[in-house]
XYZ file of C-alpha atoms in Angstrom:
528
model
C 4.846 -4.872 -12.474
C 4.633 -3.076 -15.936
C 2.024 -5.024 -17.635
C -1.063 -6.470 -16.201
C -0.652 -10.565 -15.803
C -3.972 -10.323 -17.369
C -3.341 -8.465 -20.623
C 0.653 -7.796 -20.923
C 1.826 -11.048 -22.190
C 4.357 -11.707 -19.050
C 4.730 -15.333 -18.942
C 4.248 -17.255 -16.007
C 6.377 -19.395 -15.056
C 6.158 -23.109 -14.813
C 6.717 -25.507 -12.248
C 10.261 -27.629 -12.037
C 10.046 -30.036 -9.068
C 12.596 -28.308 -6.431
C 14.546 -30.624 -4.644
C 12.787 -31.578 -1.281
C 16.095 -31.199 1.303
C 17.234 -28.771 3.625
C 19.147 -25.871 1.586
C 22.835 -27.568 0.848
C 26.519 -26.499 1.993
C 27.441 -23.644 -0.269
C 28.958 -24.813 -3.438
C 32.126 -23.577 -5.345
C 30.441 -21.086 -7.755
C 29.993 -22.096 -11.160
C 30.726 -19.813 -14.365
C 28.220 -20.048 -17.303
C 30.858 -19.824 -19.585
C 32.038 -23.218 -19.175
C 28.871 -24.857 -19.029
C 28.479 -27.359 -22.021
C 26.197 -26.667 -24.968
C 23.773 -29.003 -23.909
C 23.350 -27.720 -20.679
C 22.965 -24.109 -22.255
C 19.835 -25.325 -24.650
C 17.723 -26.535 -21.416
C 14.882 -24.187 -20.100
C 16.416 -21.687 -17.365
C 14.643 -22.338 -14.427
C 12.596 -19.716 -12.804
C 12.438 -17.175 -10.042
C 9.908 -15.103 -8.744
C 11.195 -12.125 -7.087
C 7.991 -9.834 -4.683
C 8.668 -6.355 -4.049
C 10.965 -3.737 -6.859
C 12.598 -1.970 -4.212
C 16.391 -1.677 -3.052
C 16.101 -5.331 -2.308
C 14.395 -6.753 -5.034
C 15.811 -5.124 -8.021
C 19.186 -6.250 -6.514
C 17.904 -10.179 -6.114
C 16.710 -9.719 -9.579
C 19.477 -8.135 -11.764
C 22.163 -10.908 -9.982
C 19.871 -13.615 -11.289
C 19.166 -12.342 -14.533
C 22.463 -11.844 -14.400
C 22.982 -15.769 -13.988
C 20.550 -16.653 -16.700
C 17.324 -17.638 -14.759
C 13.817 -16.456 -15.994
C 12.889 -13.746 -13.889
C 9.516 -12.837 -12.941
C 9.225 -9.664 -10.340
C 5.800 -8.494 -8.990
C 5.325 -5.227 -8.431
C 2.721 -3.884 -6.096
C 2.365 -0.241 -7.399
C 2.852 0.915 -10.904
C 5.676 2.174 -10.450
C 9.213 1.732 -8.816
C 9.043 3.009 -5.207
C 11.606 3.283 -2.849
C 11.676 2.241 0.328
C 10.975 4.356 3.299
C 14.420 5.248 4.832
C 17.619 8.117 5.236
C 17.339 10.063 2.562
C 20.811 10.376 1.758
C 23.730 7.653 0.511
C 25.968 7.610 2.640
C 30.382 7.115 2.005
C 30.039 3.034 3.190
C 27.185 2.496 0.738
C 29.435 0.959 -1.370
C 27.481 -1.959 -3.120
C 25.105 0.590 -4.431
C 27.573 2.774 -5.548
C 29.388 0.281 -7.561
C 25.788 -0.506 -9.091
C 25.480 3.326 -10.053
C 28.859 2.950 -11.243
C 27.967 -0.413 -13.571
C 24.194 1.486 -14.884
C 26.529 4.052 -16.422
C 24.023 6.455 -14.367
C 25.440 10.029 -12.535
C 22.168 10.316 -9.904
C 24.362 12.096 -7.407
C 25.266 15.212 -6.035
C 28.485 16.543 -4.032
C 29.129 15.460 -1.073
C 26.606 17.344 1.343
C 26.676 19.024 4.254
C 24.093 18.809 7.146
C 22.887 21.018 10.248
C 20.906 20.234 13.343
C 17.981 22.904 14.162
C 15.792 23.380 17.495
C 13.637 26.545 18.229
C 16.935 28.255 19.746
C 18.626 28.186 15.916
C 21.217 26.239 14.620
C 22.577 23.313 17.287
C 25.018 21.317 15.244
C 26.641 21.619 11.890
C 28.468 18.774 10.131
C 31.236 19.505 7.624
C 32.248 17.142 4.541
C 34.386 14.594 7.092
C 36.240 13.857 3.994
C 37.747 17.338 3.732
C 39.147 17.546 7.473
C 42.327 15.950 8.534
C 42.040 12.368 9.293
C 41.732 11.534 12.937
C 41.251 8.215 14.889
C 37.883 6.867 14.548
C 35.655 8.514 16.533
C 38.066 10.796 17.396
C 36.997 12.789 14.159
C 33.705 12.120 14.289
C 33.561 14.284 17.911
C 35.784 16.751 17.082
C 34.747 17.713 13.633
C 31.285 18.901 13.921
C 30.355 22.497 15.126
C 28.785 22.992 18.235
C 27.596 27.105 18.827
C 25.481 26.057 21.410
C 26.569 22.857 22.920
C 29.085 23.543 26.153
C 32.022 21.436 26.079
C 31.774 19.432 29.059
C 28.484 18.253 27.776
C 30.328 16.988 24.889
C 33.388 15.148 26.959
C 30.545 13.528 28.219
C 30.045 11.302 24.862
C 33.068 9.235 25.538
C 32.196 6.727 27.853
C 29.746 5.589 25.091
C 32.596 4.463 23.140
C 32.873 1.598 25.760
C 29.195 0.203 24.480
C 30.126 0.825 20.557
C 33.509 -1.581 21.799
C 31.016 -4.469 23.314
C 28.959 -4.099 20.215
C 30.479 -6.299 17.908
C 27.251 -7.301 15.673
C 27.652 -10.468 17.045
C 24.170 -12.671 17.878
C 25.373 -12.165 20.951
C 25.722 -8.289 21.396
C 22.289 -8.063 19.727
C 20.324 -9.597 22.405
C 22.380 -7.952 24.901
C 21.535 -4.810 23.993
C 17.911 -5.238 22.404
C 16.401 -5.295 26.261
C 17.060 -2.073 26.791
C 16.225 1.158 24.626
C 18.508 3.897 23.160
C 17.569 6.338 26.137
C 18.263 3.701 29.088
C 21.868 3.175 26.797
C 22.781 7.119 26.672
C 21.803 7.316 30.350
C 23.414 4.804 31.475
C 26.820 5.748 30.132
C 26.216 9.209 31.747
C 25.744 11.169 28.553
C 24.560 14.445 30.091
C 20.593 15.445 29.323
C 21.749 18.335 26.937
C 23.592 16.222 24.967
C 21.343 13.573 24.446
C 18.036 15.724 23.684
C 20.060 18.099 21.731
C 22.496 15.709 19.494
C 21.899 11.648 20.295
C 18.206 11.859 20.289
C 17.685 13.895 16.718
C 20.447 11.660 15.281
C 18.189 8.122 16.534
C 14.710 9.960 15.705
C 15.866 11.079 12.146
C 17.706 7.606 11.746
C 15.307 5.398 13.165
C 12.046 6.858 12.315
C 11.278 7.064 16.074
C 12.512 8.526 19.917
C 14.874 7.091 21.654
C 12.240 5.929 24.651
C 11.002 3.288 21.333
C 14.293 2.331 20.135
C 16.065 -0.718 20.410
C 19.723 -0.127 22.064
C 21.188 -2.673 19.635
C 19.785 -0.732 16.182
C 20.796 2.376 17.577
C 24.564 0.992 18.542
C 24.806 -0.587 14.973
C 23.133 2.915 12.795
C 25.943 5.216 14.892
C 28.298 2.827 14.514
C 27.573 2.145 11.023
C 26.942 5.930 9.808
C 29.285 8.258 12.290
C 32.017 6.223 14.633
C 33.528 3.720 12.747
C 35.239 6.047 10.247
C 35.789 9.347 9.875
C 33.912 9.607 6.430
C 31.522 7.229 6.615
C 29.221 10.233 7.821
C 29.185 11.702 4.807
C 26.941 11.438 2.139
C 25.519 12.713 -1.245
C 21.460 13.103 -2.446
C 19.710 12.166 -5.418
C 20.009 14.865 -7.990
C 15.501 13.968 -8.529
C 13.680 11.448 -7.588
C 15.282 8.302 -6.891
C 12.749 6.555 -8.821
C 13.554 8.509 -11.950
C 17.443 9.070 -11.751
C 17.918 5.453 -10.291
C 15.070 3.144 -10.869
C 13.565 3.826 -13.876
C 16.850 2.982 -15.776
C 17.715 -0.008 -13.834
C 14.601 -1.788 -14.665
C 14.892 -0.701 -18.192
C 18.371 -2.475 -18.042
C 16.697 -5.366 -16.425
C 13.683 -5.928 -18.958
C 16.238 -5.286 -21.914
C 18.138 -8.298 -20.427
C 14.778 -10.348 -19.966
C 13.058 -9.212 -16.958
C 9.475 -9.777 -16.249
C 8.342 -7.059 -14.458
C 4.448 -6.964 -13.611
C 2.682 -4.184 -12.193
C -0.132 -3.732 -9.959
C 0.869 -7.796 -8.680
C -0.370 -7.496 -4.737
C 0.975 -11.062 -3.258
C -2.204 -12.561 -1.273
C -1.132 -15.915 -0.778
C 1.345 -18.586 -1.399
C 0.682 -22.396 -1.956
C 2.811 -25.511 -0.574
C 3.588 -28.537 -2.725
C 2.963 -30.765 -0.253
C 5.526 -33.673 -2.548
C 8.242 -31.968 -2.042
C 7.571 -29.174 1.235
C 8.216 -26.465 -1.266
C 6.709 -23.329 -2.272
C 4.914 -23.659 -5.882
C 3.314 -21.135 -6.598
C 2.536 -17.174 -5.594
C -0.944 -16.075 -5.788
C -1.866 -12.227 -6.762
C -5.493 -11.528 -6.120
C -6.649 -14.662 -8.644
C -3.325 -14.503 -10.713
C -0.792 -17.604 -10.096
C 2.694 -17.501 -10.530
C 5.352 -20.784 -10.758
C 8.644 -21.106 -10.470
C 11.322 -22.858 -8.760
C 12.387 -20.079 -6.203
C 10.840 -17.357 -4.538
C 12.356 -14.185 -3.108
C 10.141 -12.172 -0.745
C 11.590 -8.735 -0.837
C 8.958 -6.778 0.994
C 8.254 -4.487 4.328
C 7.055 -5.525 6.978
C 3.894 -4.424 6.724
C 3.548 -5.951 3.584
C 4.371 -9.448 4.735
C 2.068 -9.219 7.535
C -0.702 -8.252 5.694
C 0.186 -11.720 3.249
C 0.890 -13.759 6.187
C -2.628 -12.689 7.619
C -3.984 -14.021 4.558
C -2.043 -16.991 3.630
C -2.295 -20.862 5.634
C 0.502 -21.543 4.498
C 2.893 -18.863 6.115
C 1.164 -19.138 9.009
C 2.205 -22.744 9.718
C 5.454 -21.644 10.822
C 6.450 -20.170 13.513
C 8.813 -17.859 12.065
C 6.556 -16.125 9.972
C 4.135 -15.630 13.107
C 6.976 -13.902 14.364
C 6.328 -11.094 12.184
C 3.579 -10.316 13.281
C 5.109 -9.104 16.590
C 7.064 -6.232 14.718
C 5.755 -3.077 14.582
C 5.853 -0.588 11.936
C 5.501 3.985 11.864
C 3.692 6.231 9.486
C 5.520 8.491 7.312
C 4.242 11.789 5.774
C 6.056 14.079 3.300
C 5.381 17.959 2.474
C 6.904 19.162 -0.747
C 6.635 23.059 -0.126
C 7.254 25.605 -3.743
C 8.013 29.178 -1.482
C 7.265 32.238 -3.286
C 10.842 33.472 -2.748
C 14.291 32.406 -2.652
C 15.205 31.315 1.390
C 18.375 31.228 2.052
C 19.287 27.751 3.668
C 23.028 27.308 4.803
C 22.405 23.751 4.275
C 20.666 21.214 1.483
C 20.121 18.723 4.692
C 18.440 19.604 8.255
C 16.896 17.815 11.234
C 14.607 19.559 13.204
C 13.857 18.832 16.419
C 12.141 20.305 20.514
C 9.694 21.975 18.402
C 5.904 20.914 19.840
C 7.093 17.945 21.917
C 7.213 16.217 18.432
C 9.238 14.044 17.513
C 12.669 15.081 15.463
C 12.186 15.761 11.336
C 13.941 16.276 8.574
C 13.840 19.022 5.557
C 16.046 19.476 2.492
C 16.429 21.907 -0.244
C 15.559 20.524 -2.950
C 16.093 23.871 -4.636
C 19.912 23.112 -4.232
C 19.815 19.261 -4.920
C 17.449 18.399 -7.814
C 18.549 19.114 -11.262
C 15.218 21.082 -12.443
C 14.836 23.345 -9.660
C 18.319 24.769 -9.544
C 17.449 27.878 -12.150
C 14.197 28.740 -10.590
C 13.672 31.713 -8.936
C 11.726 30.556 -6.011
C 12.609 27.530 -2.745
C 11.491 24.055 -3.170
C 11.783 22.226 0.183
C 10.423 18.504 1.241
C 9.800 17.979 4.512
C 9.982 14.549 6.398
C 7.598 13.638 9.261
C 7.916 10.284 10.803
C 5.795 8.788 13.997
C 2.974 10.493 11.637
C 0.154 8.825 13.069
C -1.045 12.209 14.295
C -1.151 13.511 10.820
C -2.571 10.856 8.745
C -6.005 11.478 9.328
C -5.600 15.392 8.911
C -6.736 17.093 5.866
C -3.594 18.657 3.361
C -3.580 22.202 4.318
C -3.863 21.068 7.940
C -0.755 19.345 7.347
C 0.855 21.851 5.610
C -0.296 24.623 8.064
C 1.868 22.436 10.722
C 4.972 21.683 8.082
C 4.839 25.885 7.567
C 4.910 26.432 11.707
C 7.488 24.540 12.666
C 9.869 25.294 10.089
C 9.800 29.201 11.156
C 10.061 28.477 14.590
C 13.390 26.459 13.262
C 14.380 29.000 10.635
C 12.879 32.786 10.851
C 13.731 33.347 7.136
C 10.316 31.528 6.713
C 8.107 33.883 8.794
C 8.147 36.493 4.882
C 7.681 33.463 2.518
C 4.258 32.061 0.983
C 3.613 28.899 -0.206
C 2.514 28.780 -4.215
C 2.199 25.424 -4.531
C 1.851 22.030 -2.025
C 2.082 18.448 -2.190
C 1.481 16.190 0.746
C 2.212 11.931 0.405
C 0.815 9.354 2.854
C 3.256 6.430 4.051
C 1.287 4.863 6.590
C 3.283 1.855 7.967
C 6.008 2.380 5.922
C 8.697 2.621 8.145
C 10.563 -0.248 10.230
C 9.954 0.465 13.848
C 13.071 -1.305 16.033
C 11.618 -1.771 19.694
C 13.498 -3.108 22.357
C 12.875 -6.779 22.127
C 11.743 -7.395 18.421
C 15.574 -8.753 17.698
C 13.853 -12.043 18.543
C 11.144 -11.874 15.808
C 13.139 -10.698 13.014
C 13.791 -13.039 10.016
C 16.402 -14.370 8.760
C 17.219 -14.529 4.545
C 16.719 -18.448 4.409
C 13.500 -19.761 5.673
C 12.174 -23.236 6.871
C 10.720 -23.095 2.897
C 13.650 -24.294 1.095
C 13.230 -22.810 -1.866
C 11.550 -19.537 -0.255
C 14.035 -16.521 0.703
C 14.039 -13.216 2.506
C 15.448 -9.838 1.769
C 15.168 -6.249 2.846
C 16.659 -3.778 4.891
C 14.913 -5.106 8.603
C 16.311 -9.253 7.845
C 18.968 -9.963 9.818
C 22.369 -10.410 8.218
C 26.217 -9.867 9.711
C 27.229 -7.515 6.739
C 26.705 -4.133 9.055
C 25.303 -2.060 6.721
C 22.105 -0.184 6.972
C 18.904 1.191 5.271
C 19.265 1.152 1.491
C 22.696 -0.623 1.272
C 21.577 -3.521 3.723
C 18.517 -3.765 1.725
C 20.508 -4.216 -1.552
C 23.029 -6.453 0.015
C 20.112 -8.710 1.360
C 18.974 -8.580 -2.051
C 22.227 -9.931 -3.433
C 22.247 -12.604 -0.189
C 19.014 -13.953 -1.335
C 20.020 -14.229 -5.211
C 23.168 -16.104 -3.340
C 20.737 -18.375 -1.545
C 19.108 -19.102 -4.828
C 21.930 -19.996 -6.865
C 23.188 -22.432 -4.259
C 19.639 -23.680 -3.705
C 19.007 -24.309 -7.873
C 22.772 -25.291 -7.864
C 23.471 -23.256 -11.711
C 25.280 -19.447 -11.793
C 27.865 -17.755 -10.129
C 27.782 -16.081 -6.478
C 27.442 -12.149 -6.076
C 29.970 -11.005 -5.334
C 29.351 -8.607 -2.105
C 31.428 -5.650 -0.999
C 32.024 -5.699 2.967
C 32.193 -2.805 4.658
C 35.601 -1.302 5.673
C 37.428 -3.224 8.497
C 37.792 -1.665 11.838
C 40.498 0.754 12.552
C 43.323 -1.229 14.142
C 42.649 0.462 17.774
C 39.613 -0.736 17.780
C 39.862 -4.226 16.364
C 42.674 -4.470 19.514
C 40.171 -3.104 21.433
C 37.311 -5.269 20.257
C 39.325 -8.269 20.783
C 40.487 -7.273 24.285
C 36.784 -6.887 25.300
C 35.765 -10.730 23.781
C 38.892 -11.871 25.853
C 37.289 -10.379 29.177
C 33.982 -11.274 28.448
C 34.948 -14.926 27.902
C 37.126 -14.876 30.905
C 34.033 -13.287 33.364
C 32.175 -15.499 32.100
C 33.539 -18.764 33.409
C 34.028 -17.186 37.069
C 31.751 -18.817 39.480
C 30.235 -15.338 40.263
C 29.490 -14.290 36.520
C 25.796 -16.082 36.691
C 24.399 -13.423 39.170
C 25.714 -10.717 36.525
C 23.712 -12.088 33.593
């Protein structure tokens, strides 16, 4: 939060009984402008929103939006962002109507991004946009240059598209294909070994945070899906033009606290506490500090919400929340790198990767991307290591000596440049990791709580979006949930993402027609 609960003046909330049922049938939305006068003049009843990220910034402005009296707790003192791609990709279209509503221009061009390994350049993606429009993924396969990649390894992507058919985001795909991990899936379909290590397995490592070996088969169907085969465009994307906490962020909240928002700093959620009247949540607790309302949003990490359901009773009394503590989580470390010298980088995006046995990572030119580097005279990279566990306990120039190494083994224009200037951030489990199996212990956005909801960019939802756009749309989900819940303001109103091509809708619908066929022959139980 901004101001310390202690000293700022942010006023607590107090406690309206919630109503002690199950969370009702969703309601016909009402609009404030027709509510009577006398309706107007009551107190607005209260929300407390944990976590200013993607997800809780969007749960708040919606319900500030709808006149409640918004309370979010910040852990830092600061807006963060989550851990997550880097870029914003064409389908993130919730947040770019957002952008669009702030008045804010955070963005660059559309960008263009390469694929390294210690041979030199493996892959380069054009702008998808600028390429004649070809039958999804027809375009997506054809478009992006290979200079090392032999063609029959590349034929031998196609059978895949059989598993991205079956994998209709359906409860029923997902724990289908959560058994097995991303490898097992490529193999399986006979993608050839070249093709995997040097294109499928950089594209999950970057995506997911981790190798395909530790990757769920589901997440990895739904991210390709999602980012490269559904449309043509949808694989491209623009960066932040600075810090996403400056360009984005900071004005955001501004716009929130100008329309009433409570934001409180340096608020670290420790507990929560059960009215046992009504089977409600009353009240948050922040190391001493209490918080009422009539709603809560919990729009936090996973590491986060273990370490409060570790702490809290009352979490712990349900099994759902136990769950969590099943999922695992990856350490993230970033190098920002000032270079003596201009280095010529054909691209402002890269993933590195069959350097050291290490796991793929990413760099990007920030000299070419953020607004105040773009007249210097010198290269301003950051580079992205995830799986960092192996770093975290090294000291800053050890990490920088390793950031240095293996970008010249990717890059030889590197070998003649100094660093002038360093900057190394720590982001230990900061980063979803999706094993096979953990479908099952993944939480939903309403909880057994029914005035308690979930939201980020790991909750499971049907909208098919990913990373900072699912977060924000889980955001808007859980607002949803809240308005129906207090039964006062309008819905959100969510953008879907763009329907299927009509080949593949036939397609997808031919599939669910043999699937429910083979499944009531007498045979089909020894197949599943």
């Amino acid at each position: 939060m901004w101001a310390s609960t202690s000293t700022s003046g942010c006023a607590r909330a107090t406690c309206f009984p919630a109503t002690p049922s199950a969370i009702r049938p969703r309601r016909r939305p009402l609009f404030r402008a027709e509510l009577s006068s006398s309706h107007k003049a009551t107190q607005p009843k209260k929300v407390v929103v944990v976590g200013a990220g993607w997800a809780g910034l969007a749960s708040a402005h919606h319900l500030i939006n709808q006149g409640f009296d918004v309370t979010l707790l910040q852990a830092g003192s600061g807006p963060t962002e989550e851990v997550s791609l880097r870029g914003f990709w064409y389908p993130y279209r919730n947040i770019f109507s957002l952008v669009d509503g702030l008045g804010i221009k955070p963005f660059t061009k559309w960008i263009k991004a390469s694929y390294f390994s210690p041979e030199g350049l493996e892959v380069n993606f054009p702008v998808f946009r600028d390429q004649p429009k070809l039958p999804a993924p027809l375009g997506a396969l054809a478009y992006p240059q290979f200079p090392r990649l032999p063609l029959v390894d590349r034929l031998t992507s196609f059978p895949l598209i059989a598993a991205v058919i079956d994998f209709d985001n359906t409860d029923t795909a997902w724990r289908k294909y959560d058994t097995i991990t991303a490898r097992e899936l490529f193999k399986q379909y006979g993608c050839s070994q070249r093709l995997y290590r040097e294109v499928f397995e950089p594209a999950v490592q970057a995506g997911l945070f981790a190798p395909g070996e530790q990757s769920s088969a589901a997440v990895t169907l739904g991210m390709l899906y999602y980012y490269i085969l559904s449309h043509q465009q949808n694989f491209d994307f623009v960066l932040c033009r600075g810090e996403v906490g400056v360009k984005i962020f900071t004005p955001w909240i501004d716009f929130l606290t100008s329309n009433g928002l409570k934001v409180c700093k340096n608020s670290v959620t420790t507990d929560l506490i059960l009215s046992e009247d009504t089977g409600c949540i009353s009240q948050v607790v922040c190391e001493g500090d209490v918080y009422e309302a009539d709603a809560f949003v919990l729009a936090l990490g996973i590491s986060s919400l273990q370490s409060i359901i570790l702490s809290s009773r009352v979490l712990q009394s349900h099994q759902e929340f136990l769950n969590v503590l099943k999922l695992s989580t990856s350490d993230v470390v970033y190098v920002k790198l000032w270079f003596d010298k201009k280095v010529k980088i054909p691209t402002a995006a890269n993933v590195c990767c069959g350097i050291d046995e290490s796991i793929a990572w990413t760099f990007y030119d920030l000299s070419s991307v953020y607004d105040e580097y773009k007249d210097q005279p010198n290269t301003i990279l950051e580079v992205e290591f995830s799986c960092a566990s192996d770093l975290l306990p090294l000291k800053d120039e050890q990490i920088v000596e390793s950031a240095i190494a293996k970008l010249t083994k990717c890059m030889q224009e590197f070998e003649d440049a100094e660093v002038v200037q360093q900057k190394v951030v720590r982001c230990p489990k900061s980063a979803t990791q999706f094993s096979p199996g953990t479908y099952k212990y993944m939480m939903r956005g309403a909880t057994s709580f029914p005035n308690l909801f979930m939201a980020g960019d790991w909750i499971v939802n049907r909208h098919g979006s990913w990373s900072k756009e699912k977060a924000y749309v889980t955001g808007l989900e859980a607002a949803n949930r809240v308005v129906d819940y207090l039964g006062e303001g309008e819905f959100a109103k969510i953008i879907s993402v763009e329907e299927d091509e009509a080949h593949i809708e036939a397609l997808r619908s031919l599939n669910r027609r043999a699937n429910e066929l083979f499944t009531q022959l007498p045979i089909s139980e020894f197949f599943l």
